[in-house]
Amino acid sequence: MIINPSKRILFYIFKPGNPNLTALSNSIPNPEFKIHALSEQAVTLSFGNEISESIATKISNFNKLLNNQPFQGFITTVPAYSTLTVYYDLLTVLYSELRGASSFEKVSNYLNNLKNAAENAFSSAINRIILPVYYGGDFGPDIDNVSNFTKLGVQEIIALHSTAVYKVYMIGFVPGFAYLGGMDEQLATPRKSTPRLVVPAGAVGIAGKQTGIYPLETPGGWQIIGQTPSKLFDAGRLQPSLLKAGDEVKFESISLDEFYKLAGKP
Amino acid sequence: MKISITKPGILTTIQDNGRKNYQAQAVPRSGVLDDLSARIANIAIGNDDNSATLEFTYAAAEFKAEADSLIAYAGDGAFLISEGKKLPPERPIFVPSGSTIKLTNNPEGAITYLAIAGGFDVPEILGSKSTYLTGHFGGYKGRNLQSGDFLSSRKDLTMRSQHILHSLKGNQISWPSWYVNRSRLLPADRKTIRIFPAGEFNWFDSESIINFLSKEFSVGLNSNRMGYQLYGNKISRRKNEELLSTAVCPGTIQVTGNGDVILLMADCQTTGGYPRIGQVAAVDLPLCAQLKPNDSIRFTEISRDTAEILYIEREKQLSDLKLAVASRF
């Protein structure tokens, strides 16, 4: 065996250099959003600092516009309550013909100009997704807690929860988890004092003024009032998350038989 | 080429450079914690940088070559030894079928990457071969590796890999005299982490910011691929606004409600609601990846533009290294 590792260093030529350092920035401030750098390869656009349908609509429209007209080096976007984050490949952006001295300036200029050119040019259809839910019983072990806290009967809870139309503000926390707005405030119930170690995928819960569905089996402290047989997340699907920001959601109360039929179990 | 796991170690997973395109659906990026070491191991055997590697946490693992294999390793969590002899890191190593290889402790760091010519052959899920443990998908059956798992490499080797293999192939373990020097790409001080101010930097009071940028922080015990808890001076706020959940990414430094610091790593959630004081420069994330519980670090401030220039320089160095490897054949 030849073991003769010499301390030889591979030769490399190192040329520091940003080819565009001399280019001038011409960022036009945009009235709709402020831009800051999340990382070297991402910028976040802030559309305000509150949860509102009008901000959500602005974000959703701009998101669609950008995905239809991406810049060179664009990777993906992440919508949230009042922000839209844009991920990009730094080197591709830098060597593109966008104007600016850095990737941040280049992307900012592009986004500002895109918005300026697109005032009110976009209106879009909204997706509504119906989620069947079996409320109470073994699948909704905390519905009595909610009833005790809210002083509402179980049937009233089901009626209030399944008549509202919810807005998906963002997907976060775990794959496919939707932050929903629009729950009737009468249903608001604090989280459980001790979280469960295992909450099954599909569990529908209430935490404070929020309602949501667990897409994966995880630990969790929400008050579980029911379960949906729909798969909120499936890595094998083309769109793994059933819900996306901007969608509308409605729950539909189903019987245990229907639940098993939809879940594909006996 | 093929290996089998004979001892799985603490946490061993398959990782490539992660899945970037599903963050809007809250699918974390995952991928290698220390992208520099993983890329160096791949470059040393002529692979594409992004080929799937084995990520070992600390030492304790053991594997066996089930066929003649061309491998390389890099990182600071372990050294590889075979029949009592240390195998050198950061260079191609030919291991004949039947060789057993153990990992032994390297006190420098935590994570080590094993690359195999062609890359480990596992299905691509959502555009990546990386393991995402919480979601039970990606990598090898969505889980960490266990004893008895067999891992094959892809058959389509690059020309570079074929040349390297040809030059080393024989009936014993062998390696060349050259190596791909990773330490030349790292700063001398590996415990000072460069950051630039994040979105809510101004929400914190000036004393806290001064402390954050000058005092030591130690890495907490409950640190994992999602993130590290850092203990040090508590950080207090001068602005008590609520942050609405917004996108975060590996390298984001959050401050919790009681003033503690969390550094997000590869498996972090895609969104978070804690205010963010800083963002680690991408070139220093490999340093963070190698931290162990109780290690002390400091943060130092640079500008976003400087972080970008450091990134460009690092990429240039890596592409020059690739050319240098190719030029030997």
Coordinates of C-alpha atoms in Angstrom, one line a residue:
Chain A
M1 CA 0.0 0.0 0.0
I2 CA 1.3 3.4 -0.9
I3 CA 0.7 5.8 2.0
N4 CA 2.6 8.9 1.2
P5 CA 0.3 11.8 1.5
S6 CA 2.4 14.9 1.0
K7 CA 1.1 18.2 2.3
R8 CA 0.5 19.4 -1.1
I9 CA -2.1 22.1 -1.6
L10 CA -4.1 22.1 -4.8
F11 CA -3.4 25.3 -6.7
Y12 CA -6.1 27.7 -7.3
I13 CA -6.3 31.2 -8.7
F14 CA -8.3 33.6 -6.5
K15 CA -9.6 36.7 -8.1
P16 CA -11.9 38.7 -5.8
G17 CA -14.4 40.5 -7.8
N18 CA -18.0 41.5 -8.2
P19 CA -18.3 42.3 -11.9
N20 CA -21.0 44.9 -11.3
L21 CA -19.6 46.9 -8.4
T22 CA -19.4 50.0 -10.6
A23 CA -23.0 49.8 -11.8
L24 CA -25.3 52.4 -10.4
S25 CA -28.4 51.6 -8.4
N26 CA -31.7 53.1 -9.5
S27 CA -34.1 51.6 -7.0
I28 CA -37.5 53.4 -7.2
P29 CA -39.1 53.3 -3.8
N30 CA -42.4 51.5 -4.0
P31 CA -45.5 52.8 -2.2
E32 CA -46.9 49.2 -1.9
F33 CA -44.1 47.5 -0.1
K34 CA -40.7 47.9 1.7
I35 CA -37.9 45.5 0.8
H36 CA -35.3 44.1 3.1
A37 CA -32.7 41.3 2.8
L38 CA -33.6 38.0 4.5
S39 CA -30.3 36.4 3.4
E40 CA -27.8 36.9 0.6
Q41 CA -30.2 35.0 -1.6
A42 CA -33.6 36.2 -0.5
V43 CA -35.5 39.4 -0.1
T44 CA -38.7 40.0 1.9
L45 CA -41.4 42.5 0.7
S46 CA -43.4 43.9 3.6
F47 CA -46.9 45.1 2.6
G48 CA -47.9 46.3 6.1
N49 CA -48.0 45.0 9.6
E50 CA -51.5 43.6 10.2
I51 CA -53.6 40.7 9.2
S52 CA -56.1 41.8 6.7
E53 CA -57.9 40.5 3.7
S54 CA -56.8 43.4 1.6
I55 CA -53.1 42.9 2.4
A56 CA -53.5 39.1 1.7
T57 CA -55.1 39.9 -1.7
K58 CA -52.3 42.3 -2.6
I59 CA -49.7 39.7 -1.7
S60 CA -51.5 36.9 -3.5
N61 CA -51.8 39.0 -6.7
F62 CA -48.2 40.1 -6.7
N63 CA -47.1 36.6 -6.0
K64 CA -49.0 35.4 -9.1
L65 CA -47.7 38.2 -11.2
L66 CA -44.1 37.4 -10.2
N67 CA -44.5 33.7 -10.7
N68 CA -45.8 34.5 -14.2
Q69 CA -43.0 36.9 -14.9
P70 CA -40.0 35.7 -13.0
F71 CA -36.6 37.3 -13.3
Q72 CA -33.4 35.3 -14.2
G73 CA -32.3 33.4 -11.2
F74 CA -35.7 33.4 -9.5
I75 CA -36.2 30.3 -7.4
T76 CA -39.5 30.5 -5.4
T77 CA -41.7 32.7 -3.2
V78 CA -43.0 32.3 0.4
P79 CA -46.2 34.3 1.1
A80 CA -47.0 35.1 4.8
Y81 CA -49.5 37.3 6.6
S82 CA -48.1 40.6 5.5
T83 CA -44.9 39.7 3.6
L84 CA -43.8 38.0 0.4
T85 CA -40.3 36.5 0.4
V86 CA -38.5 35.9 -2.8
Y87 CA -35.7 33.4 -3.0
Y88 CA -33.2 33.6 -5.8
D89 CA -29.8 32.2 -7.0
L90 CA -27.2 34.8 -6.2
L91 CA -24.8 34.1 -9.0
T92 CA -27.5 33.9 -11.7
V93 CA -28.9 37.2 -10.6
L94 CA -25.5 38.8 -10.4
Y95 CA -24.6 37.8 -14.0
S96 CA -28.0 38.8 -15.3
E97 CA -28.7 42.1 -17.1
L98 CA -30.8 43.5 -14.3
R99 CA -29.6 46.9 -13.1
G100 CA -27.9 47.3 -9.8
A101 CA -24.6 46.8 -8.0
S102 CA -25.6 43.8 -5.9
S103 CA -28.0 41.0 -6.2
F104 CA -30.2 42.8 -3.6
E105 CA -30.3 46.0 -5.8
K106 CA -30.9 44.0 -8.9
V107 CA -33.8 42.0 -7.5
S108 CA -35.2 45.1 -5.7
N109 CA -35.2 47.1 -8.9
Y110 CA -36.9 44.3 -10.8
L111 CA -39.6 43.9 -8.1
N112 CA -40.3 47.6 -7.8
N113 CA -40.6 48.0 -11.6
L114 CA -42.8 45.0 -11.9
K115 CA -45.2 46.4 -9.4
N116 CA -45.1 49.8 -10.9
A117 CA -46.0 48.4 -14.3
A118 CA -48.7 46.2 -13.0
E119 CA -51.0 48.5 -10.9
N120 CA -54.4 47.0 -10.8
A121 CA -53.6 44.9 -13.8
F122 CA -54.4 41.7 -12.0
S123 CA -57.5 40.1 -10.6
S124 CA -57.8 36.5 -9.9
A125 CA -60.2 33.7 -9.2
I126 CA -60.1 32.3 -5.7
N127 CA -59.9 28.5 -5.0
R128 CA -62.4 27.2 -2.5
I129 CA -61.6 23.9 -0.9
I130 CA -64.2 21.9 1.1
L131 CA -62.8 19.8 3.9
P132 CA -65.1 17.0 5.2
V133 CA -64.8 16.7 9.0
Y134 CA -66.1 14.2 11.5
Y135 CA -66.7 16.2 14.7
G136 CA -66.5 14.9 18.2
G137 CA -66.2 11.3 19.4
D138 CA -62.8 9.6 19.4
F139 CA -61.7 11.9 16.6
G140 CA -62.6 15.1 18.5
P141 CA -61.6 14.3 22.1
D142 CA -61.5 18.0 23.2
I143 CA -64.9 19.1 21.9
D144 CA -66.3 18.9 25.5
N145 CA -63.5 21.2 26.7
V146 CA -64.4 23.7 24.1
S147 CA -68.1 23.3 25.0
N148 CA -67.3 23.9 28.7
F149 CA -65.1 26.9 28.0
T150 CA -67.3 28.6 25.5
K151 CA -70.6 27.6 27.1
L152 CA -71.8 26.4 23.6
G153 CA -73.4 23.1 23.0
V154 CA -71.6 20.5 20.8
Q155 CA -74.0 21.0 17.9
E156 CA -73.6 24.8 18.1
I157 CA -69.8 24.4 18.0
I158 CA -70.1 22.2 14.9
A159 CA -72.5 24.6 13.3
L160 CA -70.4 27.7 13.9
H161 CA -67.2 25.9 12.9
S162 CA -68.6 24.5 9.6
T163 CA -70.6 27.5 8.4
A164 CA -67.7 30.0 8.3
V165 CA -65.6 30.6 5.2
Y166 CA -61.9 30.6 6.2
K167 CA -59.1 32.4 4.4
V168 CA -55.6 30.7 4.0
Y169 CA -53.2 33.5 5.0
M170 CA -50.1 31.4 4.8
I171 CA -48.6 27.9 5.0
G172 CA -46.0 27.4 7.7
F173 CA -45.0 25.6 10.9
V174 CA -44.9 22.1 9.3
P175 CA -45.4 21.0 5.7
G176 CA -49.0 21.8 4.6
F177 CA -50.1 23.6 7.8
A178 CA -52.5 26.4 6.9
Y179 CA -52.9 29.6 9.0
L180 CA -56.6 30.2 8.7
G181 CA -58.4 33.4 9.3
G182 CA -62.2 33.8 9.9
M183 CA -63.1 31.6 12.8
D184 CA -66.1 32.8 14.8
E185 CA -64.7 34.4 18.0
Q186 CA -67.3 32.6 20.2
L187 CA -65.3 29.4 19.6
A188 CA -62.1 30.8 20.9
T189 CA -60.6 28.4 23.5
P190 CA -57.1 28.5 25.0
R191 CA -54.6 25.7 24.1
K192 CA -54.4 22.7 26.3
S193 CA -52.1 23.2 29.3
T194 CA -50.2 20.0 28.5
P195 CA -49.6 19.3 24.8
R196 CA -50.3 15.8 23.5
L197 CA -47.2 13.9 22.4
V198 CA -49.0 12.7 19.3
V199 CA -51.8 14.4 17.4
P200 CA -52.8 12.4 14.3
A201 CA -52.6 13.8 10.8
G202 CA -56.0 15.4 9.8
A203 CA -56.9 16.5 13.4
V204 CA -58.9 19.7 13.4
G205 CA -58.2 22.0 16.3
I206 CA -58.7 25.3 18.0
A207 CA -56.0 27.4 19.7
G208 CA -57.1 30.8 21.0
K209 CA -58.8 32.6 18.1
Q210 CA -57.3 30.3 15.5
T211 CA -58.5 27.1 14.0
G212 CA -56.3 24.7 11.9
I213 CA -55.7 21.2 10.7
Y214 CA -52.6 19.1 11.6
P215 CA -51.1 17.9 8.3
L216 CA -48.7 15.4 9.8
E217 CA -48.6 13.4 13.0
T218 CA -46.8 15.7 15.4
P219 CA -47.0 16.7 19.1
G220 CA -49.4 19.5 19.7
G221 CA -51.4 21.5 22.2
W222 CA -54.5 22.5 20.2
Q223 CA -58.0 21.5 21.4
I224 CA -58.9 18.8 18.9
I225 CA -62.6 18.9 17.9
G226 CA -62.6 16.6 14.9
Q227 CA -60.8 15.0 12.1
T228 CA -60.7 15.2 8.3
P229 CA -60.0 12.2 6.1
S230 CA -58.5 14.6 3.5
K231 CA -54.7 14.4 3.1
L232 CA -53.5 17.9 3.9
F233 CA -49.9 17.0 2.9
D234 CA -48.6 14.3 0.6
A235 CA -45.0 14.4 -0.6
G236 CA -46.0 12.2 -3.5
R237 CA -48.4 14.8 -5.0
L238 CA -47.5 17.3 -7.6
Q239 CA -48.7 20.0 -5.2
P240 CA -47.9 18.3 -1.9
S241 CA -49.8 20.8 0.3
L242 CA -53.6 20.6 -0.3
L243 CA -54.0 24.3 0.7
K244 CA -52.0 27.3 -0.4
A245 CA -52.0 31.0 0.6
G246 CA -54.9 32.8 -0.9
D247 CA -57.3 29.8 -0.9
E248 CA -60.7 29.7 0.9
V249 CA -61.6 26.8 3.1
K250 CA -65.0 25.5 4.3
F251 CA -65.5 22.6 6.7
E252 CA -68.4 20.2 6.1
S253 CA -69.7 18.0 8.9
I254 CA -69.8 14.3 7.9
S255 CA -71.0 11.1 9.6
L256 CA -68.6 8.4 10.9
D257 CA -69.6 6.1 7.9
E258 CA -68.7 8.8 5.5
F259 CA -65.5 9.4 7.3
Y260 CA -64.4 5.8 7.0
K261 CA -65.5 5.7 3.3
L262 CA -63.5 8.8 2.5
A263 CA -60.5 7.6 4.6
G264 CA -60.6 4.2 2.7
K265 CA -60.8 2.2 5.9
P266 CA -63.4 -0.5 6.9
Chain B
M1 CA -20.3 0.7 -5.8
K2 CA -22.1 -0.2 -2.6
I3 CA -21.7 0.1 1.2
S4 CA -23.7 -1.4 4.1
I5 CA -24.1 0.3 7.5
T6 CA -22.8 -1.9 10.3
K7 CA -23.2 0.7 13.0
P8 CA -25.5 3.6 12.4
G9 CA -24.0 6.1 14.9
I10 CA -26.0 8.9 16.6
L11 CA -27.7 10.3 13.5
T12 CA -26.7 9.4 10.0
T13 CA -28.8 10.6 7.1
I14 CA -28.6 11.1 3.3
Q15 CA -28.4 14.7 2.4
D16 CA -27.8 16.7 -0.8
N17 CA -28.1 20.5 -1.1
G18 CA -31.8 20.5 -0.1
R19 CA -35.2 21.2 -1.6
K20 CA -35.8 24.9 -2.3
N21 CA -39.0 24.9 -4.3
Y22 CA -41.6 23.9 -1.7
Q23 CA -41.0 26.4 1.0
A24 CA -44.3 28.1 0.2
Q25 CA -45.9 24.8 1.3
A26 CA -43.9 24.8 4.5
V27 CA -41.6 22.0 3.3
P28 CA -38.2 22.8 5.0
R29 CA -35.1 23.0 2.8
S30 CA -33.2 20.2 4.7
G31 CA -30.0 19.3 3.0
V32 CA -26.4 19.3 4.3
L33 CA -25.7 21.3 7.4
D34 CA -22.1 22.0 6.3
D35 CA -22.3 22.5 2.6
L36 CA -18.6 23.3 2.3
S37 CA -17.5 19.9 3.6
A38 CA -20.1 18.0 1.6
R39 CA -19.0 19.8 -1.6
I40 CA -15.3 19.3 -0.9
A41 CA -15.9 15.5 -0.4
N42 CA -17.8 15.4 -3.7
I43 CA -15.3 17.5 -5.6
A44 CA -12.4 15.2 -4.4
I45 CA -13.9 12.3 -6.3
G46 CA -15.1 14.2 -9.3
N47 CA -18.8 14.3 -8.4
D48 CA -21.2 17.1 -9.0
D49 CA -21.2 19.3 -5.9
N50 CA -24.8 18.5 -5.2
S51 CA -24.5 14.7 -5.2
A52 CA -26.2 12.9 -2.3
T53 CA -23.8 12.3 0.6
L54 CA -24.0 10.5 4.0
E55 CA -24.1 13.0 6.9
F56 CA -22.6 11.5 10.1
T57 CA -23.1 13.2 13.4
Y58 CA -20.0 12.7 15.6
A59 CA -18.2 9.3 15.3
A60 CA -19.5 5.9 16.5
A61 CA -20.7 4.8 13.1
E62 CA -19.2 2.0 11.0
F63 CA -19.7 0.8 7.4
K64 CA -18.5 -1.9 5.0
A65 CA -17.7 -1.7 1.3
E66 CA -19.9 -4.3 -0.3
A67 CA -18.2 -3.7 -3.7
D68 CA -15.1 -1.8 -4.9
S69 CA -15.9 1.8 -4.1
L70 CA -14.4 5.2 -4.6
I71 CA -15.2 7.4 -1.6
A72 CA -14.0 10.7 0.0
Y73 CA -14.8 12.3 3.3
A74 CA -14.7 15.8 4.7
G75 CA -15.8 17.5 7.9
D76 CA -14.8 17.8 11.5
G77 CA -16.9 15.2 13.3
A78 CA -14.8 12.1 12.8
F79 CA -11.8 10.5 11.1
L80 CA -12.2 7.4 9.1
I81 CA -10.0 4.4 9.9
S82 CA -9.6 1.0 8.4
E83 CA -7.6 -1.8 9.9
G84 CA -6.2 0.6 12.4
K85 CA -4.9 3.1 9.8
K86 CA -6.3 6.6 9.5
L87 CA -7.7 7.4 6.1
P88 CA -6.9 11.0 5.0
P89 CA -9.8 13.4 4.5
E90 CA -10.5 15.6 1.5
R91 CA -9.1 13.3 -1.1
P92 CA -10.3 10.3 -3.2
I93 CA -9.9 6.9 -1.5
F94 CA -10.3 3.6 -3.3
V95 CA -11.7 0.9 -1.0
P96 CA -11.9 -2.7 -2.2
S97 CA -14.9 -4.8 -1.6
G98 CA -14.9 -6.2 2.0
S99 CA -13.1 -3.3 3.7
T100 CA -14.6 -2.2 6.9
I101 CA -14.3 1.5 7.9
K102 CA -14.9 3.0 11.3
L103 CA -15.4 6.5 12.4
T104 CA -13.3 7.7 15.3
N105 CA -13.8 10.9 17.2
N106 CA -12.5 14.2 15.9
P107 CA -12.7 16.7 18.7
E108 CA -12.8 19.6 16.3
G109 CA -16.4 19.4 15.3
A110 CA -19.6 17.5 14.9
I111 CA -20.4 16.6 11.3
T112 CA -18.7 14.5 8.6
Y113 CA -19.7 13.8 5.1
L114 CA -19.0 10.6 3.1
A115 CA -19.3 11.0 -0.6
I116 CA -19.3 8.1 -3.1
A117 CA -18.5 8.3 -6.8
G118 CA -21.8 8.9 -8.6
G119 CA -23.5 9.9 -5.4
F120 CA -25.8 7.8 -3.2
D121 CA -28.7 6.4 -5.3
V122 CA -32.0 7.2 -3.5
P123 CA -35.2 8.5 -5.1
E124 CA -35.6 12.2 -5.5
I125 CA -38.6 13.5 -3.5
L126 CA -39.8 17.0 -4.3
G127 CA -36.6 17.8 -6.2
S128 CA -34.1 16.5 -3.6
K129 CA -32.6 13.4 -2.1
S130 CA -32.3 15.0 1.3
T131 CA -33.8 13.2 4.3
Y132 CA -36.5 15.2 6.1
L133 CA -37.0 13.3 9.4
T134 CA -40.1 15.0 10.7
G135 CA -42.0 14.5 7.4
H136 CA -40.7 10.9 7.0
F137 CA -39.7 11.5 3.4
G138 CA -36.5 11.8 1.3
G139 CA -33.1 10.1 1.7
Y140 CA -33.2 6.5 2.6
K141 CA -36.9 5.7 3.2
G142 CA -37.4 9.0 5.0
R143 CA -35.4 7.9 8.1
N144 CA -32.0 7.9 9.6
L145 CA -29.8 4.9 8.7
Q146 CA -29.8 1.7 10.6
S147 CA -27.5 -1.4 10.8
G148 CA -28.0 -3.6 7.8
D149 CA -29.1 -0.8 5.4
F150 CA -27.5 -1.2 1.9
L151 CA -26.6 2.0 -0.1
S152 CA -25.7 1.9 -3.7
S153 CA -24.2 4.6 -5.8
R154 CA -25.5 5.9 -9.1
K155 CA -23.8 4.1 -12.0
D156 CA -23.4 7.2 -14.3
L157 CA -20.0 8.5 -13.2
T158 CA -18.6 11.7 -14.4
M159 CA -15.5 11.5 -16.6
R160 CA -13.5 12.9 -13.7
S161 CA -14.7 10.2 -11.4
Q162 CA -13.9 7.5 -14.0
H163 CA -10.3 8.9 -14.3
I164 CA -9.8 9.0 -10.6
L165 CA -11.2 5.5 -10.1
H166 CA -8.9 4.2 -12.9
S167 CA -5.8 5.7 -11.3
L168 CA -6.5 4.2 -7.9
K169 CA -8.2 0.9 -8.5
G170 CA -6.4 -2.2 -7.1
N171 CA -6.8 -4.8 -4.4
Q172 CA -6.0 -2.6 -1.5
I173 CA -7.1 0.8 0.0
S174 CA -5.3 3.6 -1.8
W175 CA -5.3 7.3 -2.3
P176 CA -3.3 9.9 -4.1
S177 CA -0.8 12.4 -2.7
W178 CA -2.9 15.4 -3.5
Y179 CA -5.9 16.6 -1.6
V180 CA -8.5 19.3 -1.7
N181 CA -7.6 21.7 1.0
R182 CA -10.8 22.8 2.8
S183 CA -9.1 24.8 5.5
R184 CA -7.8 27.2 2.9
L185 CA -11.5 28.2 2.4
L186 CA -12.2 28.8 6.1
P187 CA -11.3 31.7 8.3
A188 CA -8.5 31.1 10.9
D189 CA -11.0 31.8 13.7
R190 CA -13.8 29.3 13.4
K191 CA -15.6 30.4 16.5
T192 CA -16.4 34.0 15.3
I193 CA -19.5 34.0 13.2
R194 CA -20.2 36.8 10.8
I195 CA -23.7 38.1 10.6
F196 CA -25.6 41.0 9.0
P197 CA -28.5 42.8 10.6
A198 CA -31.9 41.1 10.1
G199 CA -35.4 42.6 9.7
E200 CA -36.0 43.4 13.3
F201 CA -32.4 44.4 14.3
N202 CA -33.7 47.8 15.4
W203 CA -36.3 46.3 17.7
F204 CA -33.7 45.5 20.3
D205 CA -32.1 48.0 22.8
S206 CA -28.6 49.2 22.2
E207 CA -27.1 47.5 25.2
S208 CA -28.5 44.2 24.0
I209 CA -27.1 44.7 20.5
I210 CA -23.7 45.6 21.9
N211 CA -23.8 42.5 24.0
F212 CA -25.0 40.4 21.1
L213 CA -22.0 41.6 19.0
S214 CA -19.3 41.3 21.6
K215 CA -20.1 38.7 24.3
E216 CA -19.8 35.0 24.0
F217 CA -22.7 32.6 23.5
S218 CA -22.6 28.9 24.2
V219 CA -24.4 26.2 22.3
G220 CA -27.2 24.6 24.2
L221 CA -27.7 20.8 24.6
N222 CA -31.0 20.8 22.8
S223 CA -29.5 21.7 19.5
N224 CA -30.3 19.7 16.4
R225 CA -30.7 19.9 12.6
M226 CA -33.6 22.4 13.0
G227 CA -31.7 24.9 15.1
Y228 CA -29.4 25.7 18.1
Q229 CA -30.4 27.3 21.3
L230 CA -27.7 29.8 22.2
Y231 CA -27.1 30.9 25.8
G232 CA -25.6 34.2 26.7
N233 CA -26.7 37.7 27.7
K234 CA -30.5 38.0 27.4
I235 CA -31.6 40.2 24.6
S236 CA -34.2 42.8 25.5
R237 CA -36.4 44.9 23.3
R238 CA -37.1 48.5 23.0
K239 CA -40.0 48.0 20.7
N240 CA -42.7 45.6 21.9
E241 CA -44.5 45.0 18.7
E242 CA -45.8 41.6 17.6
L243 CA -44.1 40.2 14.6
L244 CA -46.5 38.5 12.2
S245 CA -45.1 35.1 11.1
T246 CA -42.9 35.6 8.1
A247 CA -40.3 33.6 6.1
V248 CA -37.1 32.5 7.9
C249 CA -34.3 30.4 6.6
P250 CA -31.1 28.6 7.7
G251 CA -28.8 31.2 9.3
T252 CA -31.7 33.3 10.7
I253 CA -31.1 34.3 14.3
Q254 CA -34.3 34.7 16.3
V255 CA -34.9 36.1 19.8
T256 CA -37.6 34.4 21.8
G257 CA -40.0 36.1 24.2
N258 CA -37.7 35.6 27.2
G259 CA -34.7 37.0 25.4
D260 CA -32.9 33.8 24.4
V261 CA -31.3 33.4 21.0
I262 CA -32.1 30.6 18.5
L263 CA -30.0 30.0 15.4
L264 CA -31.9 28.3 12.7
M265 CA -30.3 25.4 10.7
A266 CA -31.1 23.3 7.7
D267 CA -34.3 21.6 8.9
C268 CA -35.8 24.8 10.2
Q269 CA -39.4 25.8 9.7
T270 CA -40.0 28.0 6.6
T271 CA -41.8 30.7 8.7
G272 CA -41.4 32.0 12.2
G273 CA -42.9 34.7 14.4
Y274 CA -39.9 35.6 16.7
P275 CA -38.2 38.9 15.9
R276 CA -34.9 38.4 14.1
I277 CA -31.7 40.1 15.1
G278 CA -29.3 38.8 12.5
Q279 CA -28.6 36.6 9.6
V280 CA -25.5 34.4 9.5
A281 CA -23.4 35.0 6.4
A282 CA -23.9 31.9 4.1
V283 CA -20.1 31.3 4.1
D284 CA -20.1 30.9 7.9
L285 CA -23.0 28.4 8.1
P286 CA -20.5 25.5 7.7
L287 CA -18.8 26.8 10.9
C288 CA -22.1 26.8 12.7
A289 CA -22.7 23.2 11.5
Q290 CA -19.6 22.0 13.2
L291 CA -20.5 23.5 16.7
K292 CA -21.1 21.1 19.6
P293 CA -23.1 21.7 22.8
N294 CA -21.2 24.0 25.2
D295 CA -19.0 25.4 22.4
S296 CA -18.6 29.2 22.7
I297 CA -19.0 31.5 19.8
R298 CA -19.1 35.2 19.1
F299 CA -21.0 37.2 16.5
T300 CA -19.4 40.0 14.5
E301 CA -21.3 42.3 12.2
I302 CA -20.6 42.7 8.5
S303 CA -22.9 44.2 5.8
R304 CA -25.2 42.3 3.5
D305 CA -23.1 43.4 0.6
T306 CA -19.9 42.0 2.2
A307 CA -21.7 38.7 2.9
E308 CA -22.5 38.6 -0.8
I309 CA -18.9 39.3 -1.8
L310 CA -17.7 36.6 0.5
Y311 CA -20.2 34.2 -1.0
I312 CA -19.0 35.0 -4.6
E313 CA -15.4 34.6 -3.5
R314 CA -16.2 31.2 -2.0
E315 CA -18.0 30.0 -5.1
K316 CA -15.0 31.1 -7.2
Q317 CA -12.6 29.2 -5.0
L318 CA -14.7 26.1 -5.3
S319 CA -15.0 26.2 -9.0
D320 CA -11.2 26.7 -9.2
L321 CA -10.7 23.7 -7.0
K322 CA -12.9 21.7 -9.4
L323 CA -10.7 22.8 -12.3
A324 CA -7.6 21.9 -10.4
V325 CA -8.9 18.3 -9.7
A326 CA -9.9 18.0 -13.4
S327 CA -6.4 19.2 -14.5
R328 CA -4.7 16.3 -12.8
F329 CA -6.3 13.8 -15.3

